[in-house]
mmCIF file of C-alpha atoms in Angstrom:
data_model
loop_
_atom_site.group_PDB
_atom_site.id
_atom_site.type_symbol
_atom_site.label_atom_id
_atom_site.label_comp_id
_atom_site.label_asym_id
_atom_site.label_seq_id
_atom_site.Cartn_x
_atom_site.Cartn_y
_atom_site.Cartn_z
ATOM 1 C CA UNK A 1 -22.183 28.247 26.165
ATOM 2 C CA UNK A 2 -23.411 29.748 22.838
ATOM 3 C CA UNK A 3 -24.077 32.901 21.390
ATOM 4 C CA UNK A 4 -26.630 34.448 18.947
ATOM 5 C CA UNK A 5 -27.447 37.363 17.492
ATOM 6 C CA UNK A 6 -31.021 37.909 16.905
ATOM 7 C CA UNK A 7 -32.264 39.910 13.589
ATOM 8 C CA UNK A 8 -35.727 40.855 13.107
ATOM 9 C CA UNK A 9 -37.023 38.745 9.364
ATOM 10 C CA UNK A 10 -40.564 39.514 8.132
ATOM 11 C CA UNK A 11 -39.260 37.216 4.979
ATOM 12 C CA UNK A 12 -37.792 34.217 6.745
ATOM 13 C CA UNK A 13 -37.280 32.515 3.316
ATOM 14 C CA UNK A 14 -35.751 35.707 1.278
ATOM 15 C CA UNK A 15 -33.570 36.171 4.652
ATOM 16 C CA UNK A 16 -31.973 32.706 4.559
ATOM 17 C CA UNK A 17 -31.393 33.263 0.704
ATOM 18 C CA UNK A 18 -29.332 36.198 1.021
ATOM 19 C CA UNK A 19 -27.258 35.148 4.163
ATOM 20 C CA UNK A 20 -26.507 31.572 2.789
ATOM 21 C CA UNK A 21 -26.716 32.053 -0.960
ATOM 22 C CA UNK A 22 -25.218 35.452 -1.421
ATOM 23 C CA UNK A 23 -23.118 36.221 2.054
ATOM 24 C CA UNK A 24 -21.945 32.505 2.354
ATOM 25 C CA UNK A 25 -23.336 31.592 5.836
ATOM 26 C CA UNK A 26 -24.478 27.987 6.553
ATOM 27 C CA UNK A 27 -28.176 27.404 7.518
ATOM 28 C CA UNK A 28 -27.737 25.489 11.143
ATOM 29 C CA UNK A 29 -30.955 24.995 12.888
ATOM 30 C CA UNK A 30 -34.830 25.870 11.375
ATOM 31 C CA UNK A 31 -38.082 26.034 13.311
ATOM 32 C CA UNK A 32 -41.250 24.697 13.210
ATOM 33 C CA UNK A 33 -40.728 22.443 10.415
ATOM 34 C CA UNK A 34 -43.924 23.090 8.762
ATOM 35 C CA UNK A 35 -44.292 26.758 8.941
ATOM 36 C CA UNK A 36 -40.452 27.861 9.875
ATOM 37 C CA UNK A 37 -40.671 31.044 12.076
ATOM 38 C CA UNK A 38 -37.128 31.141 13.343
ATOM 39 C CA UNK A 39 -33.489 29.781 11.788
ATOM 40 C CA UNK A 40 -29.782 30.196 13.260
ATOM 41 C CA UNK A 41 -27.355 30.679 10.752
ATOM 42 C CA UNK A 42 -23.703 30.994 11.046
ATOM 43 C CA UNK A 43 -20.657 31.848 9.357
ATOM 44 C CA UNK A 44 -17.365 34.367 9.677
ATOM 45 C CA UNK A 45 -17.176 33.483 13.334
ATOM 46 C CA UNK A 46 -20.777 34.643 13.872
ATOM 47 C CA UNK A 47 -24.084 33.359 14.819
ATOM 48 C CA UNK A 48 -27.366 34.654 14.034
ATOM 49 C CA UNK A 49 -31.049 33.870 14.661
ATOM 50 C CA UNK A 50 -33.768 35.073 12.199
ATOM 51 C CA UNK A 51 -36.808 35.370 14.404
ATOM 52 C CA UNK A 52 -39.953 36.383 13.025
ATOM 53 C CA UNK A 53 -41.654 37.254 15.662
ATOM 54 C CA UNK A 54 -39.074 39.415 16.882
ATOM 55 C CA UNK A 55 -38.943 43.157 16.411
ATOM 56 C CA UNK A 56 -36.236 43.929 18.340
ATOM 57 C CA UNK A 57 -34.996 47.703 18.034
ATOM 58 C CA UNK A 58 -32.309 47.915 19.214
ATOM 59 C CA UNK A 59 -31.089 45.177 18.198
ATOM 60 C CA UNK A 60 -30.073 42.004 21.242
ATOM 61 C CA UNK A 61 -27.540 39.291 21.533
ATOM 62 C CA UNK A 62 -28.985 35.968 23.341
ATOM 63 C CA UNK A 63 -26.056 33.742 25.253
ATOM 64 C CA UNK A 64 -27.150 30.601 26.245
ATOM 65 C CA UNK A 65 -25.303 28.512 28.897
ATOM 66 C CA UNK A 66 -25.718 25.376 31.089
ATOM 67 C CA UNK A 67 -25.688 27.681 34.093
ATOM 68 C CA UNK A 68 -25.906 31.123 34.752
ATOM 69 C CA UNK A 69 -22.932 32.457 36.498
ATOM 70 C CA UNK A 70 -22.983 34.004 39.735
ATOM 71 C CA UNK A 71 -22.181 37.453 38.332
ATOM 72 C CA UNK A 72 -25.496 36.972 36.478
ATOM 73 C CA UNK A 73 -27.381 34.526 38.585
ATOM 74 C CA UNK A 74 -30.389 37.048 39.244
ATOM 75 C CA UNK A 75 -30.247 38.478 35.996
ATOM 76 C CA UNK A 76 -32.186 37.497 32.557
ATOM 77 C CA UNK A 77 -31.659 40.647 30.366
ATOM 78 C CA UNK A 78 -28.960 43.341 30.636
ATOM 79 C CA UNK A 79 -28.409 46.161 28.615
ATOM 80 C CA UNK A 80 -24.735 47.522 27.047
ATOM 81 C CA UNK A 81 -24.025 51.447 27.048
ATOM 82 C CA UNK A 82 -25.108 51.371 23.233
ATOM 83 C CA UNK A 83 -28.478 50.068 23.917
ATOM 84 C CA UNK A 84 -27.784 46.551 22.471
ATOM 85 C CA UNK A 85 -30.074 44.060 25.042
ATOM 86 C CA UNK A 86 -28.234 40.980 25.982
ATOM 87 C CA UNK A 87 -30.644 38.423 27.256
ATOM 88 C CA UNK A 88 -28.795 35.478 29.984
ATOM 89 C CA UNK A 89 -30.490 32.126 29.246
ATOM 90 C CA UNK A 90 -29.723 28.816 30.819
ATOM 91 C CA UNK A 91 -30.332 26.008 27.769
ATOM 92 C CA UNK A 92 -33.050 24.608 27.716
ATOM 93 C CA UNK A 93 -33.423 19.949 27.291
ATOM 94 C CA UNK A 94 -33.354 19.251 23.437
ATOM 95 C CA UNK A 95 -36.653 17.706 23.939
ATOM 96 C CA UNK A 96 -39.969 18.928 26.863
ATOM 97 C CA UNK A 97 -42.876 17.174 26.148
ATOM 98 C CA UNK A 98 -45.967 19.487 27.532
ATOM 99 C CA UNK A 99 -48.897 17.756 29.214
ATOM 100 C CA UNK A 100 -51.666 16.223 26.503
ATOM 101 C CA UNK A 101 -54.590 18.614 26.413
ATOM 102 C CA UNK A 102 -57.025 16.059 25.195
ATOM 103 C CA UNK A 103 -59.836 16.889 22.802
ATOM 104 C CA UNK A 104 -61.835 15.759 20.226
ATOM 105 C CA UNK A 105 -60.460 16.676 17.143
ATOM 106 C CA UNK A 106 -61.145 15.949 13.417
ATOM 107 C CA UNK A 107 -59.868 17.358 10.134
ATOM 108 C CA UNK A 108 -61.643 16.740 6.519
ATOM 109 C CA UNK A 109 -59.260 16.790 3.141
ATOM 110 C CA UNK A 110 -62.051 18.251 2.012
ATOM 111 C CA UNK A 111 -61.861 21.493 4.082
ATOM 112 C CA UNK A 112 -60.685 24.325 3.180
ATOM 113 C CA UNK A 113 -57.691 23.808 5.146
ATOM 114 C CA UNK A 114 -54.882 26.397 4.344
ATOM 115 C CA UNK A 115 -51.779 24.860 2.916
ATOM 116 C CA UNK A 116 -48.198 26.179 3.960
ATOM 117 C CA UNK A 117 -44.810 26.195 2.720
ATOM 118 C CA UNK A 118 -42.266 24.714 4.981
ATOM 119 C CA UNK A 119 -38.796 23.327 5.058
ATOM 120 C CA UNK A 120 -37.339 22.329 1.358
ATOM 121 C CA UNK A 121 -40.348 23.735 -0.544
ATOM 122 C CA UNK A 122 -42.820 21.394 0.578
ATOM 123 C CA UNK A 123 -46.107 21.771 1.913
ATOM 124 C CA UNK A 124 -47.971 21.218 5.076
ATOM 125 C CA UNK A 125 -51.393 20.703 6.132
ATOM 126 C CA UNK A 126 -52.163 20.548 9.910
ATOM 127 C CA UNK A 127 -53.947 17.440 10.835
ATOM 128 C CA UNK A 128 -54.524 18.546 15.032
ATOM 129 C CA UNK A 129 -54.841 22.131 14.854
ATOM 130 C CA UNK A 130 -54.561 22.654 18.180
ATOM 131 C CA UNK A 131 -51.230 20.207 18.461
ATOM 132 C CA UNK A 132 -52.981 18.683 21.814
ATOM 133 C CA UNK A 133 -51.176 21.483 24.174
ATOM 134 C CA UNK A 134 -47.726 21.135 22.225
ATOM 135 C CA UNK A 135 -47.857 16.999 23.020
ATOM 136 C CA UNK A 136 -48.283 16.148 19.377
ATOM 137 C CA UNK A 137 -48.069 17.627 15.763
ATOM 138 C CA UNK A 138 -49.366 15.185 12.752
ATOM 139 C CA UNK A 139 -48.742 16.843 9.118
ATOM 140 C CA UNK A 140 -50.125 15.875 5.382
ATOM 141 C CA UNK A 141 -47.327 16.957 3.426
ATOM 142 C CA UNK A 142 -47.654 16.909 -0.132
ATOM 143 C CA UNK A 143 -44.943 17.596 -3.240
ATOM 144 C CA UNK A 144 -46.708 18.063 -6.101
ATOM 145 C CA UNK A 145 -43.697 18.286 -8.812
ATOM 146 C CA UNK A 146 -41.581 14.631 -8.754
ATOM 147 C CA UNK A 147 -37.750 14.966 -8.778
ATOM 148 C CA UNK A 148 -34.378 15.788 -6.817
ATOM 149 C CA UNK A 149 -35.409 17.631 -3.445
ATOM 150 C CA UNK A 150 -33.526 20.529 -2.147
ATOM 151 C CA UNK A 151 -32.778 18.748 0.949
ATOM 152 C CA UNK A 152 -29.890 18.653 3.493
ATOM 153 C CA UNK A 153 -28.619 16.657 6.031
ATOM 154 C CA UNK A 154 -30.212 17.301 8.649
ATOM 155 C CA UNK A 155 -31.575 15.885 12.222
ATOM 156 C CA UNK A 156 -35.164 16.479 14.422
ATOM 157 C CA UNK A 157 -34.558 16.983 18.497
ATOM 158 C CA UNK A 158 -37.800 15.049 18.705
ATOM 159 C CA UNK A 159 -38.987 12.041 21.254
ATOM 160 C CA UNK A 160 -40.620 10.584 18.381
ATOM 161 C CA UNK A 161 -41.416 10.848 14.421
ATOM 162 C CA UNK A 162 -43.058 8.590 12.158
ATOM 163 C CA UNK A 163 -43.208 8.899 8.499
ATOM 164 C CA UNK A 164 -45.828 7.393 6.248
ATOM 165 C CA UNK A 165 -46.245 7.255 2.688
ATOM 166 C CA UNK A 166 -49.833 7.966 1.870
ATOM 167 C CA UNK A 167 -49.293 8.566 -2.115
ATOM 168 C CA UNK A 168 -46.539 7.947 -4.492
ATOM 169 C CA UNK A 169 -43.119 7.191 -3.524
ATOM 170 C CA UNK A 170 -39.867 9.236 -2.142
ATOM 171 C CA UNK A 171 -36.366 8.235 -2.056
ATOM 172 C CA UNK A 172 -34.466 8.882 1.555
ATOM 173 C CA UNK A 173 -31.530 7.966 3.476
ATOM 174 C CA UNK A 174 -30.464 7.431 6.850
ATOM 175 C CA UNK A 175 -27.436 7.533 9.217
ATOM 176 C CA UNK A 176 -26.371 3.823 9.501
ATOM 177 C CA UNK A 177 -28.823 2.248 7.616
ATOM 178 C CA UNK A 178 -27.051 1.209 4.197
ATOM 179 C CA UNK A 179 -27.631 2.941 0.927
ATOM 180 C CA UNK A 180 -30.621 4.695 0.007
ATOM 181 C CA UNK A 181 -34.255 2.968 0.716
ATOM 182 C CA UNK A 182 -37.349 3.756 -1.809
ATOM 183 C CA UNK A 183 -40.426 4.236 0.410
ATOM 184 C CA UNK A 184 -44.135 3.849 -1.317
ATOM 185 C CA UNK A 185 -47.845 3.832 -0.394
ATOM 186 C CA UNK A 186 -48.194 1.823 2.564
ATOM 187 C CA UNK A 187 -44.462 1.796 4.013
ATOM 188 C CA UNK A 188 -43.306 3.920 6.449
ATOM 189 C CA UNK A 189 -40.356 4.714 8.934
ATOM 190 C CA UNK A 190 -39.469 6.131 11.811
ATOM 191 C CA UNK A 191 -36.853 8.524 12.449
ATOM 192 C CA UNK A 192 -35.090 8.116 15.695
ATOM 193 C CA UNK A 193 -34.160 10.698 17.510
ATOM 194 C CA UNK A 194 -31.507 12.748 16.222
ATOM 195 C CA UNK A 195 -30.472 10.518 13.201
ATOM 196 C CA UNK A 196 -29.260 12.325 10.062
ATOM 197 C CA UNK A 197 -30.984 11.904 7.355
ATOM 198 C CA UNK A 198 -32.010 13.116 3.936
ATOM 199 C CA UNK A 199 -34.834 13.209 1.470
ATOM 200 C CA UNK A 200 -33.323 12.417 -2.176
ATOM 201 C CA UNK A 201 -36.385 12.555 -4.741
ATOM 202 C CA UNK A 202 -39.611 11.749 -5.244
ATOM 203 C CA UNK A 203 -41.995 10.923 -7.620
ATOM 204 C CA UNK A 204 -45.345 13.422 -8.298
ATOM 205 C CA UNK A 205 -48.114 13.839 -6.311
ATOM 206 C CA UNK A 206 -45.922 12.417 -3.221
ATOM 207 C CA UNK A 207 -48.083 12.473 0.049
ATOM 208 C CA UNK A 208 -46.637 11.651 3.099
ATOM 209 C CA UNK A 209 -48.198 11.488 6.961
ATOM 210 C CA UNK A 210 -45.704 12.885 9.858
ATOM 211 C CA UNK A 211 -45.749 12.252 13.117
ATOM 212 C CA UNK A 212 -44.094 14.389 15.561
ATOM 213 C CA UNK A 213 -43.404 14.238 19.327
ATOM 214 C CA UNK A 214 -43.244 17.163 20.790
ATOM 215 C CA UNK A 215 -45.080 19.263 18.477
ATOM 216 C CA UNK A 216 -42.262 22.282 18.625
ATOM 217 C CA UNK A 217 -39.057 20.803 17.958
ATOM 218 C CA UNK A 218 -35.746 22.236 16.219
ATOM 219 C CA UNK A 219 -34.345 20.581 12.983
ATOM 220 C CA UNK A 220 -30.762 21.138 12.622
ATOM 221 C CA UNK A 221 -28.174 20.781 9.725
ATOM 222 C CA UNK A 222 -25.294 18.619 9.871
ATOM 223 C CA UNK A 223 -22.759 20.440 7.554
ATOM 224 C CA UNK A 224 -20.391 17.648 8.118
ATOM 225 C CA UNK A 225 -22.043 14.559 6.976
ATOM 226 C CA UNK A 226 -22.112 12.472 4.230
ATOM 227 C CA UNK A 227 -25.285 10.472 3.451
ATOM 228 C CA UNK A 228 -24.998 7.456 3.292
ATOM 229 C CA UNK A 229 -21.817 7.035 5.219
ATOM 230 C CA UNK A 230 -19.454 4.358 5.498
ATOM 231 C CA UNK A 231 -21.145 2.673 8.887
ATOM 232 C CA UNK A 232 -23.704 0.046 8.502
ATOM 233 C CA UNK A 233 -25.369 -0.344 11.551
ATOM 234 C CA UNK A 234 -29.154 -0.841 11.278
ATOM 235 C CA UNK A 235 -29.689 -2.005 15.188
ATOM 236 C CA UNK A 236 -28.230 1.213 17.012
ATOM 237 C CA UNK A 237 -29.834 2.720 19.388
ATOM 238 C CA UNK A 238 -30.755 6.494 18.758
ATOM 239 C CA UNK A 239 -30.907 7.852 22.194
ATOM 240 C CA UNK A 240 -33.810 5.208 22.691
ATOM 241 C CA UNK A 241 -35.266 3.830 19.627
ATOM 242 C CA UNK A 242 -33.999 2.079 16.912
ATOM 243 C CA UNK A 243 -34.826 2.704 13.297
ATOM 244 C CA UNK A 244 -37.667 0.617 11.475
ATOM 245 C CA UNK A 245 -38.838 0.629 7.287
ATOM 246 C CA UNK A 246 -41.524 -0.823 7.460
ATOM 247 C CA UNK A 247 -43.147 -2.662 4.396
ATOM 248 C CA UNK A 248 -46.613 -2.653 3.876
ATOM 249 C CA UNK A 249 -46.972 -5.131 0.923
ATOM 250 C CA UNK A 250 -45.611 -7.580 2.534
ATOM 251 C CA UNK A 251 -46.409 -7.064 6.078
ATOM 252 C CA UNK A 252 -49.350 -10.053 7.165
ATOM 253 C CA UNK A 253 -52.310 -9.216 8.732
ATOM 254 C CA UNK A 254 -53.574 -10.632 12.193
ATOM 255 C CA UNK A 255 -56.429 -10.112 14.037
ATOM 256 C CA UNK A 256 -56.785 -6.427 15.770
ATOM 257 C CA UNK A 257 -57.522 -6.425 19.696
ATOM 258 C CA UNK A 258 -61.680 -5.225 18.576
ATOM 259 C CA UNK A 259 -63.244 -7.577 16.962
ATOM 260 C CA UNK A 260 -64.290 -7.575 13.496
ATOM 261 C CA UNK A 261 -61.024 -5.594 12.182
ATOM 262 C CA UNK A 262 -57.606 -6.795 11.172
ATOM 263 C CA UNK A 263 -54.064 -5.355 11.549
ATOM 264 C CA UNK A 264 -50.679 -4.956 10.264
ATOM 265 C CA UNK A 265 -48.005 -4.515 13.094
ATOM 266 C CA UNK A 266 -44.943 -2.541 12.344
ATOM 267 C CA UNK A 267 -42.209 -3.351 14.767
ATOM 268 C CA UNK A 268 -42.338 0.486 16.260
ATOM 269 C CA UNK A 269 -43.471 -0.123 20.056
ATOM 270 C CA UNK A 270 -40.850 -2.552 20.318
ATOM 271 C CA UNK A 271 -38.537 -0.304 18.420
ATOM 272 C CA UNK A 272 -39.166 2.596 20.413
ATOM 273 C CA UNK A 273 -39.259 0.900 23.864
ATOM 274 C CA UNK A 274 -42.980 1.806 23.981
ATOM 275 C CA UNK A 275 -42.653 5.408 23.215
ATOM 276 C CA UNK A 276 -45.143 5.007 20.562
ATOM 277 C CA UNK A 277 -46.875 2.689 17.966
ATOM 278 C CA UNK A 278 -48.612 2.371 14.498
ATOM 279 C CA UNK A 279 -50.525 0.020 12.915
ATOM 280 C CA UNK A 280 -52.811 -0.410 10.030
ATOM 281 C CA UNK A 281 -56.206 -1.765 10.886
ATOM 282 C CA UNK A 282 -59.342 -2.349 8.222
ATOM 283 C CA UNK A 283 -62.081 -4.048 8.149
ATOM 284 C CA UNK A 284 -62.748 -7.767 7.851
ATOM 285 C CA UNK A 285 -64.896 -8.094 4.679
ATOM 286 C CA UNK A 286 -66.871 -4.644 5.920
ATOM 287 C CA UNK A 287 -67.631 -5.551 9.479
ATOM 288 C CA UNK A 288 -68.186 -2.932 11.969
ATOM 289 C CA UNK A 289 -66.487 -2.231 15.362
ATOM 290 C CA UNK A 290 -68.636 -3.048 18.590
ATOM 291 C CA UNK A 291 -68.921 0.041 21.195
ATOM 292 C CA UNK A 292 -65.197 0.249 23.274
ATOM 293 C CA UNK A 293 -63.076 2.793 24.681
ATOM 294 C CA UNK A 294 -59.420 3.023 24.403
ATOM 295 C CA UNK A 295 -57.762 4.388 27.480
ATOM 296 C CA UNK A 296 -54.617 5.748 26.009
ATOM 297 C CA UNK A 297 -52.819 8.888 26.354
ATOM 298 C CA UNK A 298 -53.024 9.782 22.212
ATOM 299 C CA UNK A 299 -54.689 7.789 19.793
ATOM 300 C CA UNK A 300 -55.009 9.190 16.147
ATOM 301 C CA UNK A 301 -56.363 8.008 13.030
ATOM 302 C CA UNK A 302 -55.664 8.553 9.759
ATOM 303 C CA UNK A 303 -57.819 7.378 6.955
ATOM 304 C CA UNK A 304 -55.697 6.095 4.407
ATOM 305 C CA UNK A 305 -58.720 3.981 2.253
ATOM 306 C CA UNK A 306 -61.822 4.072 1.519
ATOM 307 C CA UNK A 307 -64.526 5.590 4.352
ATOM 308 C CA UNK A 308 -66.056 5.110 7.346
ATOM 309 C CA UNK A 309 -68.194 6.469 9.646
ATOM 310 C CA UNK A 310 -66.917 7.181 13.220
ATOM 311 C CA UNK A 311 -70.056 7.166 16.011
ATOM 312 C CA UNK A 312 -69.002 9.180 19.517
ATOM 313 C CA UNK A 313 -71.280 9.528 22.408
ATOM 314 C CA UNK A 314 -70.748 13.020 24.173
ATOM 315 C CA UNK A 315 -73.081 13.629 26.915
ATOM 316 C CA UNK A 316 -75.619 10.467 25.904
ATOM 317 C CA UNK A 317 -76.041 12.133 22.606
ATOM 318 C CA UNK A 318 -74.397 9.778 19.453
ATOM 319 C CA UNK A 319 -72.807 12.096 16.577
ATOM 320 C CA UNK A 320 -71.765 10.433 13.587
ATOM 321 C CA UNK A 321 -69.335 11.500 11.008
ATOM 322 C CA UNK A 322 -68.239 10.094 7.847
ATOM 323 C CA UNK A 323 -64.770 10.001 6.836
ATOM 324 C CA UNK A 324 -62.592 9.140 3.619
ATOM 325 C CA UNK A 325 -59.159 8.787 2.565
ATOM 326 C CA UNK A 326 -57.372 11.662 3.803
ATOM 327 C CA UNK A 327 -59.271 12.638 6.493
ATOM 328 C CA UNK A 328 -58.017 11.965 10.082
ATOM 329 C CA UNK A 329 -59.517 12.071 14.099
ATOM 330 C CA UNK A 330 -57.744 12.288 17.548
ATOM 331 C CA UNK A 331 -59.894 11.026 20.315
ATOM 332 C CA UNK A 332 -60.029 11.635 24.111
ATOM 333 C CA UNK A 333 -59.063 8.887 26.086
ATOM 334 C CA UNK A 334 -62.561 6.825 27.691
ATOM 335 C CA UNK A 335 -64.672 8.372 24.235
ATOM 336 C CA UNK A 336 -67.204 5.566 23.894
ATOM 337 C CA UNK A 337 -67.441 4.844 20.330
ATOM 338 C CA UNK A 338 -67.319 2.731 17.319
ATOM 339 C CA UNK A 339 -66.644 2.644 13.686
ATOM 340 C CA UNK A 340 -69.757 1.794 11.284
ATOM 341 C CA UNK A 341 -70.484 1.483 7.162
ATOM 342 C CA UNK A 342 -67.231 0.708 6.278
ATOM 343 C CA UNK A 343 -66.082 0.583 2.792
ATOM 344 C CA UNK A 344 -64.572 -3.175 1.827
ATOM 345 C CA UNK A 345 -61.561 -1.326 1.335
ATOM 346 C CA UNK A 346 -61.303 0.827 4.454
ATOM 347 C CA UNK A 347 -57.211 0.974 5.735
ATOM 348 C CA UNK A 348 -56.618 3.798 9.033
ATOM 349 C CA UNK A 349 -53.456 4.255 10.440
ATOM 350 C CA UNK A 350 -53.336 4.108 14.145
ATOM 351 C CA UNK A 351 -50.821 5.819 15.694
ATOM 352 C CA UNK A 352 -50.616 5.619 19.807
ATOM 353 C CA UNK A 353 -48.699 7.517 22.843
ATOM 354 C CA UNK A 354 -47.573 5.555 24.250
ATOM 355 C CA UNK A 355 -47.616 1.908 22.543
ATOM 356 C CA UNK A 356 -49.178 0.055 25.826
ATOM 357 C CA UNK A 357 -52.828 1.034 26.447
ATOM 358 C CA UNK A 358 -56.190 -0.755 27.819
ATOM 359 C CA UNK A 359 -59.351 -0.915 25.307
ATOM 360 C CA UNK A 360 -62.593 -1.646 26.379
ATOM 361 C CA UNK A 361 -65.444 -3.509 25.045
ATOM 362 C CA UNK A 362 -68.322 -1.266 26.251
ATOM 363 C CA UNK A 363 -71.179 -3.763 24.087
ATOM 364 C CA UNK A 364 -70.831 -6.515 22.144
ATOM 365 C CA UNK A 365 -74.117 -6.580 20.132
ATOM 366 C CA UNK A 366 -74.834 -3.160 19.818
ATOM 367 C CA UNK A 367 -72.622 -1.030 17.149
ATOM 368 C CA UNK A 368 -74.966 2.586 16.897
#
């Protein structure tokens, strides 16, 4: 069982400065990643949850437990003789993954797409607006200013997270995995869940695509550990998956399952027991992609190279939309489509849920 106070914060980020910096309380748990709304912070013997959605007058006390006791079995909310709410909650599973509300989705760099600040300073740009239901959230995250980051260590409740380095290079490191690893353009990891971590320094203009599965998940702070730790143990199992760095200089190219494209596999669907997978397809000297379907659950792109143009028939009418580096698409599954005037150096990154999934040649002459 836990307890929390809950405070009302219309500064989330002047809030956790005062209690941490000036009062002395550690920073626990912080949520959503890329816009934080809520964070638990505790010290003194106390708990407290900054909620900024809450406006909470007088002010409540939360308890969570496994099970409600009997005494409070038909109960949710009760109210003390000075006013003070105290809501009964049984805890929740660290990680619900909401039905997939499939839709068509794309987002253009090139849009004026807002830009936020979230955890350590950096900032987010929403790549699926409308997070598929809850099922999925995929962030550009961009520090523009090279050097140490203001990070902690720290750990996702997540079912799934990739990271991919779009621009520049960052410095991280990772329960179990050794000393620090330097990731650049084209490499990319996944963080199991619930591994501690930490993001050391970058250079400027870092970019960085992220993954994440559920869309709302908590990150929490891990007061106690010190990265990296004395425990080398790159094949353990992180409820599930197992970590991968993946190298994209190095990493050969094959033949993708459409014709006309090539790929580079990472490792990840083994890794995650086919949770999820990502690869990075491109052209073969500028071919195009026949008309198929993929009959997955999620299947995003992101354009890391170059442009394309992506063809999707809705209702027996084709529209056509041209891409470039940055941009990226979600598709329903069964679209019909296919990928035309492709730049010689065209890269995506695919990134499935799950890893398994049927694609289907619709035509094999005809490309819109």
């Amino acid at each position: 069982m836990s307890a929390t106070i809950q405070l009302p914060s219309s500064d989330l980020a002047a809030d956790i400065d005062f209690f941490v910096n000036i009062l002395g309380f550690h920073l626990d748990s912080i949520y959503p990643a890329d816009d934080p709304a809520v964070a638990v912070i505790s010290g003194f013997g106390l708990a407290i949850e900054l909620d900024t959605h809450s406006d909470n007058s007088p002010y409540s006390i939360t308890l969570r437990c496994r099970k409600r006791s009997e005494k409070h079995s038909d109960q949710s909310m009760i109210t003390a003789p000075n006013g003070t709410k105290i809501y009964i909650l049984e805890e929740e599973p660290a990680v619900i993954q909401p039905s997939t509300m499939h839709e068509l989705s794309v987002s253009k760099l090139s849009d004026k797409n807002d830009w936020v600040i979230g955890r350590a300073g950096m900032h987010y740009r929403d790549l699926i607006p409308s997070r598929l239901g809850g099922a999925i959230i995929a962030s550009h995250i961009h520090i523009p200013n090279g050097g140490l980051v203001p990070d902690m260590v720290h750990f996702h409740e997540v079912g799934f997270q990739l990271i991919y380095c779009y621009r520049g290079w960052v410095k991280v490191v990772y329960e179990d995995q050794g000393p620090p690893i330097i990731l650049r353009s084209g490499d990319c990891v996944i963080q199991p869940p619930e591994i501690r971590h930490r993001v050391l320094e970058s250079g400027d203009d870092l970019q960085v695509l992220e993954i994440s599965v559920p869309a709302k998940h908590i990150t929490k702070i891990d007061h106690e550990m010190q990265l990296p730790n004395e425990t080398l143990n790159p094949d353990r199992n992180f409820n599930g998956s197992c970590f991968v760095h993946h190298i994209g200089a190095t990493s050969p190219w094959s033949n993708w399952r459409i014709p006309g494209f090539k790929v580079q596999k990472t490792g990840i669907a083994q890794a995650t027991q086919g949770i999820a997978d990502v690869q990075i397809v491109s052209p073969i000297a500028g071919a195009e992609t026949v008309l198929h379907q993929h009959h997955g659950d999620i299947v995003f792109y992101f354009i890391k190279e170059g442009s394309l143009t992506v063809n999707v028939c809705e209702q027996e009418k084709i529209n056509s939309t041209h891409l470039s580096s940055g941009d990226a698409f979600v598709l329903p599954p069964n679209t019909t489509m296919s990928f035309t005037l492709c730049s010689a150096d065209c890269e995506m990154v695919e990134v499935s849920l799950a890893a398994d999934f049927v694609t289907t040649i619709i035509d094999s002459e005809n490309k819109y």
